[in-house]
mmCIF file of C-alpha atoms in Angstrom:
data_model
loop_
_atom_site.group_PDB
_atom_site.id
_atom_site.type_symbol
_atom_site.label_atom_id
_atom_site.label_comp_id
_atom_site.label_asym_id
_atom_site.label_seq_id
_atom_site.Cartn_x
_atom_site.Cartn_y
_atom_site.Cartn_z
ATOM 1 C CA UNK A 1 61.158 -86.273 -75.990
ATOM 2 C CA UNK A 2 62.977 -83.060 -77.488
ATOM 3 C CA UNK A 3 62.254 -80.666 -75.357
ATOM 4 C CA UNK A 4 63.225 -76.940 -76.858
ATOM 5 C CA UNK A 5 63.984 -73.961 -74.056
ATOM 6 C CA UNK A 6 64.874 -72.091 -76.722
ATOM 7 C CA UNK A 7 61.049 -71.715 -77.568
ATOM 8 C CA UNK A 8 60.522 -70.491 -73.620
ATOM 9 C CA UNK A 9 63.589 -68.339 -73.818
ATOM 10 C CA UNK A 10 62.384 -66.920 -76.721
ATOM 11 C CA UNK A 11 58.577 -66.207 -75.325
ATOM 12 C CA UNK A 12 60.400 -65.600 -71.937
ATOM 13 C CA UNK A 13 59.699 -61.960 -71.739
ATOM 14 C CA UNK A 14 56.055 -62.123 -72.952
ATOM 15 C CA UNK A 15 55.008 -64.442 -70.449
ATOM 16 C CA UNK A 16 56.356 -62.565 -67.712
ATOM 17 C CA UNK A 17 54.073 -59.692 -68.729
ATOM 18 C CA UNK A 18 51.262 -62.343 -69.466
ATOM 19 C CA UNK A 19 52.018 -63.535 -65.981
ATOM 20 C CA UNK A 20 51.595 -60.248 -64.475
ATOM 21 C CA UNK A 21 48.073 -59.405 -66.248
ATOM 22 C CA UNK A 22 47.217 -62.407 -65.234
ATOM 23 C CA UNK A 23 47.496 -61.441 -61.539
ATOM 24 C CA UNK A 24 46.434 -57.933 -62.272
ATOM 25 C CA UNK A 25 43.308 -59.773 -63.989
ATOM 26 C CA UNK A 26 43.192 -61.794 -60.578
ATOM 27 C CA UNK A 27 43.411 -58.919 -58.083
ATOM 28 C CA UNK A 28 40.937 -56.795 -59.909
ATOM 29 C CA UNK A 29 38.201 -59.412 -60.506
ATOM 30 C CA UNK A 30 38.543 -60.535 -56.281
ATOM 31 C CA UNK A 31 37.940 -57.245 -55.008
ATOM 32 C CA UNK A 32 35.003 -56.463 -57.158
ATOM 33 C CA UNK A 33 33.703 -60.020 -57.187
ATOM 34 C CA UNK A 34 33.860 -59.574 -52.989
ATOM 35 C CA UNK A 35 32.537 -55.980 -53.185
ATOM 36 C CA UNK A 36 29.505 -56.597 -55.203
ATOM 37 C CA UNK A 37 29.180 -60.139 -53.875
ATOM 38 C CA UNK A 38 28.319 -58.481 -50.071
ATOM 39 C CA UNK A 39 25.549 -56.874 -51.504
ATOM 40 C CA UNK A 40 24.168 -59.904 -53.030
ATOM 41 C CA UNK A 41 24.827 -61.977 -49.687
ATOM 42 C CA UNK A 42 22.438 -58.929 -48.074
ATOM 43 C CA UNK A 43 19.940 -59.131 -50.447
ATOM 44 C CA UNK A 44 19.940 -62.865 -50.808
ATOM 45 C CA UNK A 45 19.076 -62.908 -46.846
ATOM 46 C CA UNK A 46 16.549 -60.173 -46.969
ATOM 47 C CA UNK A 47 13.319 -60.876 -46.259
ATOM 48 C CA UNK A 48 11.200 -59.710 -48.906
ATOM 49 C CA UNK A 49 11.448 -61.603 -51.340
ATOM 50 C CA UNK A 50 11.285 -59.143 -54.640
ATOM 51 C CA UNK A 51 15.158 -58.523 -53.204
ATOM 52 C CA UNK A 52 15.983 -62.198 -51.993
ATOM 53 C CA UNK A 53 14.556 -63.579 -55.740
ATOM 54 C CA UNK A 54 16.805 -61.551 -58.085
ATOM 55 C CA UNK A 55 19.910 -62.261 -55.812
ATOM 56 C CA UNK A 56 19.403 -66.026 -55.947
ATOM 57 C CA UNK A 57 18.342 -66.217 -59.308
ATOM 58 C CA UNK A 58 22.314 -64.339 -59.938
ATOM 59 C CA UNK A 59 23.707 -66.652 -57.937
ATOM 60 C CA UNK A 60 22.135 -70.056 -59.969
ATOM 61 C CA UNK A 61 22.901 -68.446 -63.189
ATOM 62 C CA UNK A 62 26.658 -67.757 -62.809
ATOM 63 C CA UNK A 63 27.479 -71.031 -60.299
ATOM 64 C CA UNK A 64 25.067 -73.145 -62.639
ATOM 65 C CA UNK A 65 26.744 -72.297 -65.948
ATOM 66 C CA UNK A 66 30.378 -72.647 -67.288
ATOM 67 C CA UNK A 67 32.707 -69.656 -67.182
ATOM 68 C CA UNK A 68 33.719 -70.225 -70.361
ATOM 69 C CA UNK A 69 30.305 -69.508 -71.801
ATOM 70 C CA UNK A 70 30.158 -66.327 -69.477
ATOM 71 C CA UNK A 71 32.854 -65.149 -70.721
ATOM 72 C CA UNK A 72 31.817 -64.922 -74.502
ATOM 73 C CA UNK A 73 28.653 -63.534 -73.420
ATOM 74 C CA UNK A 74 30.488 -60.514 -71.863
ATOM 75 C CA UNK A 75 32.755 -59.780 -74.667
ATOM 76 C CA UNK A 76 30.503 -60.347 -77.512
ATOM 77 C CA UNK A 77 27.335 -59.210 -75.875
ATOM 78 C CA UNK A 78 27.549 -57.033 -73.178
ATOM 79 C CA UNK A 79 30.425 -54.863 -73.744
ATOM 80 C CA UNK A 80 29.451 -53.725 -77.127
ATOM 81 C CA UNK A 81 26.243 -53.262 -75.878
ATOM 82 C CA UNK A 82 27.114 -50.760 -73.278
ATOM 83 C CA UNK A 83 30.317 -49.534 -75.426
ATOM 84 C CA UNK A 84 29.280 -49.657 -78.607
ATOM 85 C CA UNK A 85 32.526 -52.384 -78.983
ATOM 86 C CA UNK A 86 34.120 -54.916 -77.150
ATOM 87 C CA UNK A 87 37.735 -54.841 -75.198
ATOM 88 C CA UNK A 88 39.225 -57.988 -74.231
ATOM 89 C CA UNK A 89 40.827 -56.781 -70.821
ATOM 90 C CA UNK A 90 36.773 -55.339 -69.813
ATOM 91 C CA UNK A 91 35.196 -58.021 -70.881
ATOM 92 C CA UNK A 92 37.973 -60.588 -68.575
ATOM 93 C CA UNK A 93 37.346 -58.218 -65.522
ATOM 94 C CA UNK A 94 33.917 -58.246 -66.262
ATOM 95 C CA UNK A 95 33.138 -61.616 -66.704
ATOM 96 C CA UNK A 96 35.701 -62.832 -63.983
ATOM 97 C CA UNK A 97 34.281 -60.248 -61.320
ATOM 98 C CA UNK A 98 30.483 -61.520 -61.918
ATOM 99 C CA UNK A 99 31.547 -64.986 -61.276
ATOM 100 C CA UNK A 100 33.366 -64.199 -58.568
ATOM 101 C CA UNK A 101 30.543 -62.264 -57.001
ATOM 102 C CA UNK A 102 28.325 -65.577 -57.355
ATOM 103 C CA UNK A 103 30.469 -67.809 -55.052
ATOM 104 C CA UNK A 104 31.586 -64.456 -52.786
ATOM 105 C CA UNK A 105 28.092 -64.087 -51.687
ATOM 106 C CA UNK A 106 27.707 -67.528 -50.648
ATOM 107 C CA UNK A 107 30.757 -67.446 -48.610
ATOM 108 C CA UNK A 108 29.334 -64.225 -47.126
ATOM 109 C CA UNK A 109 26.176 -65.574 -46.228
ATOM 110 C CA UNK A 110 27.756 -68.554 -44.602
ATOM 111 C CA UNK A 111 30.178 -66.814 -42.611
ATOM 112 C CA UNK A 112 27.253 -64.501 -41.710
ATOM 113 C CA UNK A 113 24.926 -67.037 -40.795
ATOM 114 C CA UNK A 114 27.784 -69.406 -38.669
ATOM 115 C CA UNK A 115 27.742 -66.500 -35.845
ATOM 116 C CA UNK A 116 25.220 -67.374 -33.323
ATOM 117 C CA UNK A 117 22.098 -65.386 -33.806
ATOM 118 C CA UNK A 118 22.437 -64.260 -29.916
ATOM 119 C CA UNK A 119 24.823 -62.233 -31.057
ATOM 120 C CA UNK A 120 22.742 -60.081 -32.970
ATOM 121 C CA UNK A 121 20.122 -60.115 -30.444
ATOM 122 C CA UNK A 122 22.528 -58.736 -27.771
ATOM 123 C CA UNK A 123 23.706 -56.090 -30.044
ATOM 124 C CA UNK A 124 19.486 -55.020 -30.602
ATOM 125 C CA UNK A 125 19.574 -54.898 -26.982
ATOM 126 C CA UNK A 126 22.482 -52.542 -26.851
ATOM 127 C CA UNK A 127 20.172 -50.664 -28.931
ATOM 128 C CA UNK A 128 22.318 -51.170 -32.095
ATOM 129 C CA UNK A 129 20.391 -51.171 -34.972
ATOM 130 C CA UNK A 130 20.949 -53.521 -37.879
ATOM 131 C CA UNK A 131 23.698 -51.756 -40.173
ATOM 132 C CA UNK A 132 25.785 -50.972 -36.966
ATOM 133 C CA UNK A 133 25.103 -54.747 -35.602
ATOM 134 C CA UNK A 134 26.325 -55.938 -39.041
ATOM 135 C CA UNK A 135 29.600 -53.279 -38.929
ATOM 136 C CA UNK A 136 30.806 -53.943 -35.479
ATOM 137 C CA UNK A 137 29.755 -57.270 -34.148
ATOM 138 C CA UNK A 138 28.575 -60.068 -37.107
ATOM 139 C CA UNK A 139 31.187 -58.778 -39.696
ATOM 140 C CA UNK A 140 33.956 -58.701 -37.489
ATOM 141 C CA UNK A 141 33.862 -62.262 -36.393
ATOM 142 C CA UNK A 142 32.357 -63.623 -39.482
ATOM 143 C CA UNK A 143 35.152 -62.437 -41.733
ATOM 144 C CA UNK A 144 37.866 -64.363 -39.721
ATOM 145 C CA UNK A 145 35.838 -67.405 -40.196
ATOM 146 C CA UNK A 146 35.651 -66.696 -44.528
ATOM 147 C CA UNK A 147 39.253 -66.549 -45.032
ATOM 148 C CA UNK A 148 40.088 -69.981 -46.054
ATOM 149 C CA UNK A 149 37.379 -69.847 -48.485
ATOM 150 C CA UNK A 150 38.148 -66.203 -49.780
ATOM 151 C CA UNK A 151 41.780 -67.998 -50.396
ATOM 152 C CA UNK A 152 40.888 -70.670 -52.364
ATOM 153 C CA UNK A 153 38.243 -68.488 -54.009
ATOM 154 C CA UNK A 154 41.167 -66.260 -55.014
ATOM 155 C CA UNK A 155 43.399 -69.333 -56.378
ATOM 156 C CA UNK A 156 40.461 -70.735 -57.907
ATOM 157 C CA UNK A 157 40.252 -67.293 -59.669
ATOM 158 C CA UNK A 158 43.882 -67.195 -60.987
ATOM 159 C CA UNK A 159 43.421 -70.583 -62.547
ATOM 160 C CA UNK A 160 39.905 -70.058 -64.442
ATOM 161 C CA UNK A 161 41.623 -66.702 -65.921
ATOM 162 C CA UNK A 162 43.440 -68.939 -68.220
ATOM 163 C CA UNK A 163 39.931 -68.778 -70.085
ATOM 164 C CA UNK A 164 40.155 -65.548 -70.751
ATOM 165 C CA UNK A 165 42.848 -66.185 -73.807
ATOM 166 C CA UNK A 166 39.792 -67.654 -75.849
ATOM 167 C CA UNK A 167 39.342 -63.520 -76.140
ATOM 168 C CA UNK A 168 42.995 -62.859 -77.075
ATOM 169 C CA UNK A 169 43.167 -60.846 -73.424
ATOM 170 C CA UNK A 170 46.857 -61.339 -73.477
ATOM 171 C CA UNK A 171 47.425 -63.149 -70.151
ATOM 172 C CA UNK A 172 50.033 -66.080 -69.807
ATOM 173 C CA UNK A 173 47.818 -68.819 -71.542
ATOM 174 C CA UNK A 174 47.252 -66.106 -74.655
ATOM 175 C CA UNK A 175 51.211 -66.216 -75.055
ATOM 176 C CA UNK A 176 51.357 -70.045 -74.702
ATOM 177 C CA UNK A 177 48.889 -70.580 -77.557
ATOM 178 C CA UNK A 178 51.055 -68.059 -79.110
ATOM 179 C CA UNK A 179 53.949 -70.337 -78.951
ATOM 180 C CA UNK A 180 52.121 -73.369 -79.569
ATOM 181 C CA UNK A 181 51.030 -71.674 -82.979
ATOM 182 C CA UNK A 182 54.417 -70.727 -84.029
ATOM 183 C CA UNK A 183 56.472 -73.591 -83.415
ATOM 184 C CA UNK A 184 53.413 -76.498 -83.996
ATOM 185 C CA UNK A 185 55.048 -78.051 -80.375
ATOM 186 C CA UNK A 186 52.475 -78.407 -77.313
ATOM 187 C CA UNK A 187 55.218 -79.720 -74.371
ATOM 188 C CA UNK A 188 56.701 -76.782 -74.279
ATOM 189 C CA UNK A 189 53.977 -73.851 -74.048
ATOM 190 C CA UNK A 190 51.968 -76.139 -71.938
ATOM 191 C CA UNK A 191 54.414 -77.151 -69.549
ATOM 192 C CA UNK A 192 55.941 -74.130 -69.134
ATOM 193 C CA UNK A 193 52.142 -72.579 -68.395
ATOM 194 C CA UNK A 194 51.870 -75.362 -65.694
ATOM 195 C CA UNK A 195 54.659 -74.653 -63.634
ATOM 196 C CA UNK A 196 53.665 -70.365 -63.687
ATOM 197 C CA UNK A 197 50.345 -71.718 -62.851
ATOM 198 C CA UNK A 198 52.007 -74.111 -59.863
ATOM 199 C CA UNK A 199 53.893 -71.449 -58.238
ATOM 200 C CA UNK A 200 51.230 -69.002 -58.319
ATOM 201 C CA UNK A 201 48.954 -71.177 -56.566
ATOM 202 C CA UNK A 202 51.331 -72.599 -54.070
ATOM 203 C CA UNK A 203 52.206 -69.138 -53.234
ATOM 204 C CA UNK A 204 49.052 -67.930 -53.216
ATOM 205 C CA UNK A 205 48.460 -71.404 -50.182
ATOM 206 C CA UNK A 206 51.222 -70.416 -48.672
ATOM 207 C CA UNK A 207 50.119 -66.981 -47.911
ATOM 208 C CA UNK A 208 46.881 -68.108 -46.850
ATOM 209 C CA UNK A 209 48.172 -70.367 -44.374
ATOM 210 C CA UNK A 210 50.252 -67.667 -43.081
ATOM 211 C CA UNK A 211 47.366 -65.049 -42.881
ATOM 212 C CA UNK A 212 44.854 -67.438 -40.964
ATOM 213 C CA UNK A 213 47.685 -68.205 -38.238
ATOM 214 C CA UNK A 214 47.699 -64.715 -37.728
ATOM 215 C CA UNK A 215 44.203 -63.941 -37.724
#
């Protein structure tokens, strides 16, 4: 097999910066995917079930469906709806962070539901009521517990953004179909993709490892 590093020396520089918006893309999508996925989680557990309903009806759509379909929906539907036209880097935040908030909730309401319920009652008899049982007792302990799966949510995350290059967002995969396109050649774009990929992920492990020793 020829095998050109000219090509990657060439596209060198653009995949760097395709590298970093993918892990910008990453970073961005997590924290909104785990801010907006709490409030599911709570409404998911509620009670009433005009607030539990909607909430698990989210959660089936985007865990029950393919990403990839997701995002074309965002970038040819609902940003121009809301914009009036679409943006590729909105519509990969957009579509990322909704998915992400469909498996964050779940982790939420697992780690929420693994601390023993006499927990809560003991904090009711402290005369805590339920936001400030949540804040400084469940939450607390629960959170500790939903690192490893925040973690491989996260890597998870920085692999399915590779999807987002169907909407010419110009993350690493965008610049290896770029390459692929030019030079007609598939080993080297490809390849080359895999190994960013690799080392994100297995530094991504590595740091999670790390993080739950400490914690």
């Amino acid at each position: 097999m020829d095998f050109r590093f000219d090509i990657i020396y060439e596209y060198g520089s653009l995949l760097f910066k395709g590298t970093m918006y993918t892990i910008g893309i990453s970073l961005v999508s997590i924290l909104l995917g785990a801010i907006f996925g709490l409030a599911i989680a709570f409404c998911k557990m509620a009670k009433r079930w005009f607030i539990s309903w909607p909430a698990q009806a989210y959660i089936n759509f985007f865990r029950g469906t393919p990403l990839y379909v997701q995002v074309l929906i965002v970038h040819f539907g609902v940003v121009p709806a809301i914009y009036g036209s679409t943006n590729a880097w909105i519509a990969a935040i957009v579509a990322l962070s909704l998915n992400s908030a469909a498996y964050c909730a779940e982790i939420y309401r697992a780690g929420i539901q693994s601390v023993d319920k006499g927990q809560t009652e003991a904090a009711f008899s402290l005369g805590m009521n339920y936001s400030e049982t949540m804040r400084h007792v469940i939450l607390p302990q629960a959170i500790k517990r939903m690192i490893p799966a925040f973690g491989n949510e996260f890597i998870v995350l920085v692999k399915d953004s590779s999807l987002v290059a169907i909407i010419a967002a110009q993350e690493v995969m965008y610049w290896a179909n770029a390459m692929r396109g030019q030079y007609l050649r598939v080993w080297e774009p490809y390849l080359t993709v895999a190994v960013i990929y690799f080392i994100l992920t297995y530094s991504l492990n590595k740091l999670l490892l790390y993080i739950e020793r400490k914690v």
